Amino acid sequence: MADSERIKQILFFLSPALALVVVFYIIPLILAVYLGFTPLRDWNLKAYMGKFTTQSYEYLFYLVTHDPDVSKVVKTTIVFTSATLIVNVLGGLLLALAAFFMEESVSLTYRSLWLLPRLTPVAVYSLLWYYFFLGSGEGTLNSLLLRLGLIDHPIAWGTDPSLQPAGTWLILIVVNGFVGVSFGMIIFYSALKSIPREQIIAARIDGANTFQLIRRILLPQIRWHLVYVTIWQLLSLLTTFAHIFLLTEWGVVDRWWGTTWALYVFNEAFSAGEQGVAAAAATILVAIGAVLGLLSLRLLGFKKMMQEPRGEI
Amino acid sequence: MSLASILGRVRRGRKEAVAETIVYHDVETISRRRMTLLLATILGLISLPLVMIYLLLVLSSFADHMLSGPDIFTAKYSLENWRLLFEGRLEPAAAPLYTFWDLVKIIINTLVVAAGVAAVVVVASTLAGYAFSRMRFKWRRGLMEFLILLHAFPGVALLIAVYAIYVWSLQLVPKNVLTSYQFLFTILARASLEIPMSIWLMKGFFDKIPWEVEWSALVDGASRIKTWWKILLPQVKPGIAALSIFAFLAGWEDLIYVHVFLYVAGGIKTLATFIEETIGNIETAYLPIAAAAGTLYLLPTLLFFIFTQRLLLETMSGGVKG
Amino acid sequence: MASRTAWIVATIVIILIIAGAAWYYAAKGGKGTQTTTATSSPAPSTTAPQTTSTPTTSAAPAKPELTGNIEKDIVSIAKYLAAQGIHQVEFRVASAGDPNSVMRVYAISEAAYRLNKIVESKGIDFKIVIKTEFRRGGGDKLAQDFETGFQANKNPDIMANSYKWIARFAEEGYILDITPYVEKYSEFIKDFYPSLLNAVKWKGKYYGLPQDTEARPLYWRTDVAQCIKEKTGEDILANLYDKVKSGEVTWHEVYKYAKLAVENKCSQWGVLHRKGSAHPDLIQFIFAFGGQLEDPATGKLVVDVPAVYKWLYVEWKMARDGLIPKDMMSWDWAKQIHPAVVCGKTLIWIGGTWHWTEWQTKPYCNGRPLTAEEVKRYFYYTLFPAGDHGDKPVTLSQPFVWMIASNAGKDNKDYAKYKDVYHMIAFLLIVKASDPDLVAIHSIISAHLPVTKKAAELINDKAWVQKLANLEIELSPEVKNAIADIVKKTVNDINVEFLANASKLLEYTKLTPMHPLYPKLADIFRDAVDKVLRGEMTPDKAVEYIISKVKADPELSKATEIKGEIPTNWQYP
């Protein structure tokens, strides 16, 4: 087939997706980097878009080095991202394995239940957890523990200074974990399901126990999925803030220990009206995300795992 | 070989695949029943908070105050919150802020956005997924990696810039099609966020289809586009279904994009902005009605989910094969 | 291969075109020039209305000027626009608040109805149409949306929102400088309370008209006070209003009373206050201790160290002695704060006038709202007491104001040509919306305080209030219908009496600075209060914390003065 014909065909298939990517990712990204160098505030695009300045970066640098609370944001971002990543990947894996070894009807119920948080509107989801972790005796967790006699006075999980930052981080990890594990669970479960049954049966006949079965047979088969989920979740966690936002605003967690860099960007852009600073902060985040993403792609051997396309003639 | 016979083979092949899953049996050293019991108990304990919070939400929507614990036994239950919600009263004693028909309109707007997002995502990713699965081209691997990296661009950062583009583009739009344009832009912008993930998923679905059928069609001189349309698409129907459901739900629950592009820049309301309004600020919010609104918002999701869960869970497979 | 190159070139060209257009747009905005096309609405002007006159034919009426007589003005505007073939104009009004504050938008609907009536009586074919948008909740989100929407020309034309936004919006050119109009309406403007007129001025110019205001009294539970009297013989409520007013009862005495309440188990807590922010309720402490927040000479924000220290010390001391809960700043409104206040678990509540009707409409205690009689029976109120002896009592208001967008009327025909006329109509609408009866209705049904003297008189007019209660007053059917239910629930003698008395608090009212960086400073105060309440910091450490936070923010530190020292020989209580 002629080369130009091939290219036309490829473009036919790729152009809608590429057009969306160009208009809604690439141009905005360039523009966002540019906006980080403007004094844009109060959304006043007309007045500030033509002015060049590095003040937003200087401002951010000054804040990070001088304001102890802003350095809390940096610490929270690192801890939150890595801890939640581990919870999401391992939790997803354990859930998928549990679901795999269970009878289908029970497994289906659990898998459905764990998918629910992902499908819940953020404001509603936050409201539910807000009351769950409320620091007074009215909070669901406190009232439960009080009733069971495990504690004798309500604990302010996210706001008691002696429990911070651990308490706040724990809440953030739990709230995001319940949303995040479902992603890994779905992918790992379907991957486990597609492992040829003969291999499992053979291992069982050879006398392998469940633990050995998991380590020797199952895990190696879904290695690729583990890599994919890890990278994907890492990047997600670095940039999401939706589930944290309202918990912090409503004060069930400490304000500074409960703010990640992405949330900081959002607050600067939408509450403080400092879109220039927000764009600069976001640019830094994009750079970190891209570097981390590329590094993990390389380190985890992504390239080797990409098979050549089939069906090419 | 004619196209019809190829399609026949495809159908037969699918039936065989179904049969295979049915005869799937496992041989294990310990009883599956006992294993299920053990695992279900452990999982049940971990899932307890999850069950609790959803139970509290639904119960609160019928209660006289927002429930958070043992007070479920002492609260008074009635349909009052739901009545007030449909009358547009967000507090027991207040002026109605909207009518029942406004609420219907809000739900229709939400449906339009969600369906639009689903349509755009499905079209773009079934096309691109096919190319990544079946075609050899220079930047294939690089592009696939790049798609994952797109995920590193935070939505908020893009939003400022996307809004700037939107503001600029509005000047070119004639007034009489402005509303349609606002919907279109919101749908495209929101759908784009789903694109990287969806392309990966679709590619996985295409990868799982045996290529011999398609190959013989191509040898017969059918064009790529025709083979894609006639032979491959029917085979990835479960994938398309799963994808549209996920994309639909993403559009259904989106808050930030609909807020900025539809609500702020056009006064068009959706359920997400509606929920914001019912909660208002938490200082004075009348939460049982907010709980009712939240349940209402969750309801289609739940129904949708209950009816399609098998499809959803079974077909989300192999989405990330190389 | 050629085709491939062509595709790449085409893609690059498209990207370049988009980028170039964006750049052009940016550069154009930077220079502030405007172009208009037939289809798109023009870029909004960021300057004051221009007074360029358009050529008119001899038969058509001349371009109108405002005279200060609203009937004459609307008629001349209507005549002029009708002669130009414009028979209908549309304005969008938006506001936010609790559902009882719907008059924040309906007052404009009613104003249009009244202006239309005048025009109709002269037989002119001209009509003003109003679209309303009222949101439940605070005004901040609405204000943020206003500036976001402004970029796309999709903002409301008229907005009622907190005065604090004026500085920011005026600086960006988002709202109209109405000084020239106000000068023509000098008689009308005299009816507003002078202190409130300061809230609509920025750099000496008028950017709005007051819409409503409120005061923040200190509520005292009468049942708790009665219990103290029975157990100790000390009658704290005796003549308390005047004692607070004269400065005889200060926060030193408040401490004593709160302690009596808690020690004698009359109530669980001595003082409760809002959670989550220091602005505006707790900021009253700074004024009560004779401090300031803004230097009138330099226009800079001020951290008044002695006043701030004393404020934090009061909170710290009370929390240590169990009079204020240590975790006050993270209490839940629905489950803790409101029920504790309404069920009488505290002697004192630092609240606002609006709570008076809120307690009557929401089931905060025992699953039902209080009746008006119960609210009156259980709650006594005073000014916010002076800090030390010798200081003055205060209260703090955060008026809502009518603002007109600088692109008001943008949805109407030939906006570029008639924009100053449209702006005049918008101004006449907010003037008419300030009619005494409309202000009075809003005040009564939402428990906000009236902004004009005539409205205050009307509230004291028993016959008129009775007519309002029966809905026998002149209102358009739309508005009457919308507020009918609220009127039934809220218009009664007790509430009207409360409003009349609470209006007297306004004499002592303070405003927080309109400075664009004030919210940042208030946020820092919030964190400091939380830290002293919890005992994480002592008051002097908290003051250091505030200063270090101010200095860590390069913008804020430039705009803020730190004044005074921590007092050394000050005793509390």
mmCIF file of C-alpha atoms in Angstrom, chain C residues 381-545:
data_model
loop_
_atom_site.group_PDB
_atom_site.id
_atom_site.type_symbol
_atom_site.label_atom_id
_atom_site.label_comp_id
_atom_site.label_asym_id
_atom_site.label_seq_id
_atom_site.Cartn_x
_atom_site.Cartn_y
_atom_site.Cartn_z
ATOM 1 C CA TYR C 381 -28.850 40.969 73.623
ATOM 2 C CA THR C 382 -26.296 43.730 74.045
ATOM 3 C CA LEU C 383 -23.538 45.381 72.082
ATOM 4 C CA PHE C 384 -20.204 43.593 71.862
ATOM 5 C CA PRO C 385 -18.693 44.806 75.164
ATOM 6 C CA ALA C 386 -15.608 46.957 75.452
ATOM 7 C CA GLY C 387 -12.362 45.089 76.026
ATOM 8 C CA ASP C 388 -10.941 46.967 79.005
ATOM 9 C CA HIS C 389 -12.497 49.601 81.178
ATOM 10 C CA GLY C 390 -12.140 52.807 79.279
ATOM 11 C CA ASP C 391 -12.636 51.172 75.885
ATOM 12 C CA LYS C 392 -15.877 51.423 73.959
ATOM 13 C CA PRO C 393 -18.403 48.741 73.064
ATOM 14 C CA VAL C 394 -18.749 47.964 69.365
ATOM 15 C CA THR C 395 -20.606 46.018 66.788
ATOM 16 C CA LEU C 396 -19.540 45.137 63.280
ATOM 17 C CA SER C 397 -21.472 45.252 60.049
ATOM 18 C CA GLN C 398 -20.779 43.811 56.694
ATOM 19 C CA PRO C 399 -23.234 45.623 54.443
ATOM 20 C CA PHE C 400 -24.453 44.158 51.217
ATOM 21 C CA VAL C 401 -24.395 46.676 48.409
ATOM 22 C CA TRP C 402 -25.860 47.041 44.942
ATOM 23 C CA MET C 403 -23.107 47.020 42.350
ATOM 24 C CA ILE C 404 -23.548 47.744 38.651
ATOM 25 C CA ALA C 405 -21.271 45.881 36.266
ATOM 26 C CA SER C 406 -19.233 48.121 34.001
ATOM 27 C CA ASN C 407 -20.756 46.231 31.075
ATOM 28 C CA ALA C 408 -24.318 46.527 32.385
ATOM 29 C CA GLY C 409 -26.938 46.252 29.666
ATOM 30 C CA LYS C 410 -24.546 44.295 27.438
ATOM 31 C CA ASP C 411 -27.267 41.947 26.217
ATOM 32 C CA ASN C 412 -29.244 44.769 24.682
ATOM 33 C CA LYS C 413 -29.405 46.118 21.158
ATOM 34 C CA ASP C 414 -26.568 48.367 19.969
ATOM 35 C CA TYR C 415 -24.811 48.232 23.295
ATOM 36 C CA ALA C 416 -21.794 50.158 22.078
ATOM 37 C CA LYS C 417 -23.938 53.039 20.968
ATOM 38 C CA TYR C 418 -26.318 53.302 23.914
ATOM 39 C CA LYS C 419 -24.204 51.943 26.699
ATOM 40 C CA ASP C 420 -24.324 55.087 28.839
ATOM 41 C CA VAL C 421 -28.118 55.104 28.582
ATOM 42 C CA TYR C 422 -28.235 51.453 29.669
ATOM 43 C CA HIS C 423 -25.972 52.297 32.583
ATOM 44 C CA MET C 424 -28.390 55.044 33.591
ATOM 45 C CA ILE C 425 -31.276 52.591 33.572
ATOM 46 C CA ALA C 426 -29.283 50.220 35.770
ATOM 47 C CA PHE C 427 -28.653 53.095 38.154
ATOM 48 C CA LEU C 428 -32.322 54.065 38.213
ATOM 49 C CA LEU C 429 -33.152 50.435 38.991
ATOM 50 C CA ILE C 430 -30.977 50.363 42.097
ATOM 51 C CA VAL C 431 -32.328 53.765 43.127
ATOM 52 C CA LYS C 432 -35.890 52.517 42.817
ATOM 53 C CA ALA C 433 -34.961 49.273 44.602
ATOM 54 C CA SER C 434 -34.021 51.458 47.560
ATOM 55 C CA ASP C 435 -37.645 52.603 47.948
ATOM 56 C CA PRO C 436 -38.415 52.659 51.695
ATOM 57 C CA ASP C 437 -41.011 49.898 51.551
ATOM 58 C CA LEU C 438 -38.738 47.522 49.610
ATOM 59 C CA VAL C 439 -35.870 48.071 52.057
ATOM 60 C CA ALA C 440 -38.248 47.645 54.988
ATOM 61 C CA ILE C 441 -39.752 44.410 53.639
ATOM 62 C CA HIS C 442 -36.330 42.901 53.115
ATOM 63 C CA SER C 443 -35.251 43.909 56.610
ATOM 64 C CA ILE C 444 -38.264 42.395 58.297
ATOM 65 C CA ILE C 445 -38.421 39.094 56.459
ATOM 66 C CA SER C 446 -34.680 38.397 56.624
ATOM 67 C CA ALA C 447 -33.787 40.109 59.940
ATOM 68 C CA HIS C 448 -31.263 42.404 58.330
ATOM 69 C CA LEU C 449 -31.106 46.051 59.314
ATOM 70 C CA PRO C 450 -32.508 48.831 57.123
ATOM 71 C CA VAL C 451 -30.041 51.049 55.284
ATOM 72 C CA THR C 452 -32.193 54.156 54.959
ATOM 73 C CA LYS C 453 -33.849 56.324 57.576
ATOM 74 C CA LYS C 454 -37.176 56.292 55.758
ATOM 75 C CA ALA C 455 -37.209 52.493 55.797
ATOM 76 C CA ALA C 456 -36.446 52.516 59.510
ATOM 77 C CA GLU C 457 -39.420 54.827 60.062
ATOM 78 C CA LEU C 458 -41.628 52.507 58.068
ATOM 79 C CA ILE C 459 -40.629 49.546 60.220
ATOM 80 C CA ASN C 460 -41.835 51.508 63.246
ATOM 81 C CA ASP C 461 -45.144 52.213 61.523
ATOM 82 C CA LYS C 462 -47.498 49.655 63.080
ATOM 83 C CA ALA C 463 -50.255 50.197 60.526
ATOM 84 C CA TRP C 464 -47.920 49.573 57.606
ATOM 85 C CA VAL C 465 -46.446 46.441 59.198
ATOM 86 C CA GLN C 466 -49.962 45.134 59.719
ATOM 87 C CA LYS C 467 -50.679 45.740 56.039
ATOM 88 C CA LEU C 468 -47.496 43.888 55.119
ATOM 89 C CA ALA C 469 -48.461 40.958 57.355
ATOM 90 C CA ASN C 470 -51.746 40.738 55.455
ATOM 91 C CA LEU C 471 -49.924 41.254 52.153
ATOM 92 C CA GLU C 472 -52.128 44.259 51.387
ATOM 93 C CA ILE C 473 -49.286 46.447 50.159
ATOM 94 C CA GLU C 474 -48.626 47.508 46.578
ATOM 95 C CA LEU C 475 -46.359 44.936 44.993
ATOM 96 C CA SER C 476 -46.150 43.273 41.619
ATOM 97 C CA PRO C 477 -47.900 39.888 41.593
ATOM 98 C CA GLU C 478 -44.575 38.126 40.903
ATOM 99 C CA VAL C 479 -42.830 39.507 43.966
ATOM 100 C CA LYS C 480 -45.866 39.263 46.206
ATOM 101 C CA ASN C 481 -46.261 35.640 45.300
ATOM 102 C CA ALA C 482 -42.599 34.865 45.877
ATOM 103 C CA ILE C 483 -42.443 36.275 49.383
ATOM 104 C CA ALA C 484 -45.933 35.377 50.585
ATOM 105 C CA ASP C 485 -44.855 32.346 52.632
ATOM 106 C CA ILE C 486 -41.900 34.065 54.280
ATOM 107 C CA VAL C 487 -44.034 37.051 55.211
ATOM 108 C CA LYS C 488 -46.497 34.750 56.967
ATOM 109 C CA LYS C 489 -43.759 33.180 59.051
ATOM 110 C CA THR C 490 -41.673 36.196 59.932
ATOM 111 C CA VAL C 491 -43.760 39.346 60.078
ATOM 112 C CA ASN C 492 -44.892 39.715 63.683
ATOM 113 C CA ASP C 493 -44.647 42.322 66.417
ATOM 114 C CA ILE C 494 -41.775 40.652 68.229
ATOM 115 C CA ASN C 495 -39.517 40.547 65.186
ATOM 116 C CA VAL C 496 -40.355 44.073 64.147
ATOM 117 C CA GLU C 497 -39.619 45.300 67.649
ATOM 118 C CA PHE C 498 -36.300 43.437 67.636
ATOM 119 C CA LEU C 499 -35.365 45.013 64.355
ATOM 120 C CA ALA C 500 -36.235 48.505 65.532
ATOM 121 C CA ASN C 501 -34.126 48.051 68.661
ATOM 122 C CA ALA C 502 -31.265 46.300 66.935
ATOM 123 C CA SER C 503 -31.032 49.192 64.471
ATOM 124 C CA LYS C 504 -29.833 51.299 67.381
ATOM 125 C CA LEU C 505 -26.697 49.165 67.544
ATOM 126 C CA LEU C 506 -25.664 50.650 64.209
ATOM 127 C CA GLU C 507 -24.586 53.787 66.000
ATOM 128 C CA TYR C 508 -21.580 51.783 67.272
ATOM 129 C CA THR C 509 -20.863 49.926 64.099
ATOM 130 C CA LYS C 510 -17.443 49.353 62.586
ATOM 131 C CA LEU C 511 -16.482 48.103 59.166
ATOM 132 C CA THR C 512 -13.598 45.861 58.295
ATOM 133 C CA PRO C 513 -11.091 47.303 55.808
ATOM 134 C CA MET C 514 -11.967 47.173 52.142
ATOM 135 C CA HIS C 515 -8.303 46.383 51.447
ATOM 136 C CA PRO C 516 -7.783 43.666 48.804
ATOM 137 C CA LEU C 517 -5.362 41.796 51.087
ATOM 138 C CA TYR C 518 -7.543 41.969 54.188
ATOM 139 C CA PRO C 519 -8.946 38.427 53.651
ATOM 140 C CA LYS C 520 -5.402 37.052 53.827
ATOM 141 C CA LEU C 521 -4.779 38.818 57.123
ATOM 142 C CA ALA C 522 -8.118 37.629 58.522
ATOM 143 C CA ASP C 523 -7.142 34.067 57.570
ATOM 144 C CA ILE C 524 -3.961 34.347 59.604
ATOM 145 C CA PHE C 525 -5.966 35.597 62.594
ATOM 146 C CA ARG C 526 -8.200 32.576 62.220
ATOM 147 C CA ASP C 527 -5.285 30.167 62.516
ATOM 148 C CA ALA C 528 -3.958 32.086 65.516
ATOM 149 C CA VAL C 529 -7.302 31.875 67.340
ATOM 150 C CA ASP C 530 -7.457 28.153 66.695
ATOM 151 C CA LYS C 531 -3.948 27.685 68.051
ATOM 152 C CA VAL C 532 -4.541 29.611 71.294
ATOM 153 C CA LEU C 533 -7.883 27.931 71.931
ATOM 154 C CA ARG C 534 -6.299 24.513 71.606
ATOM 155 C CA GLY C 535 -3.381 25.536 73.780
ATOM 156 C CA GLU C 536 -0.933 24.878 70.963
ATOM 157 C CA MET C 537 0.413 28.392 71.488
ATOM 158 C CA THR C 538 0.312 30.954 74.249
ATOM 159 C CA PRO C 539 -1.045 34.367 73.241
ATOM 160 C CA ASP C 540 2.423 35.928 72.919
ATOM 161 C CA LYS C 541 3.614 33.043 70.750
ATOM 162 C CA ALA C 542 0.478 33.429 68.650
ATOM 163 C CA VAL C 543 1.207 37.108 68.097
ATOM 164 C CA GLU C 544 4.714 36.148 66.987
ATOM 165 C CA TYR C 545 3.129 33.581 64.689
#
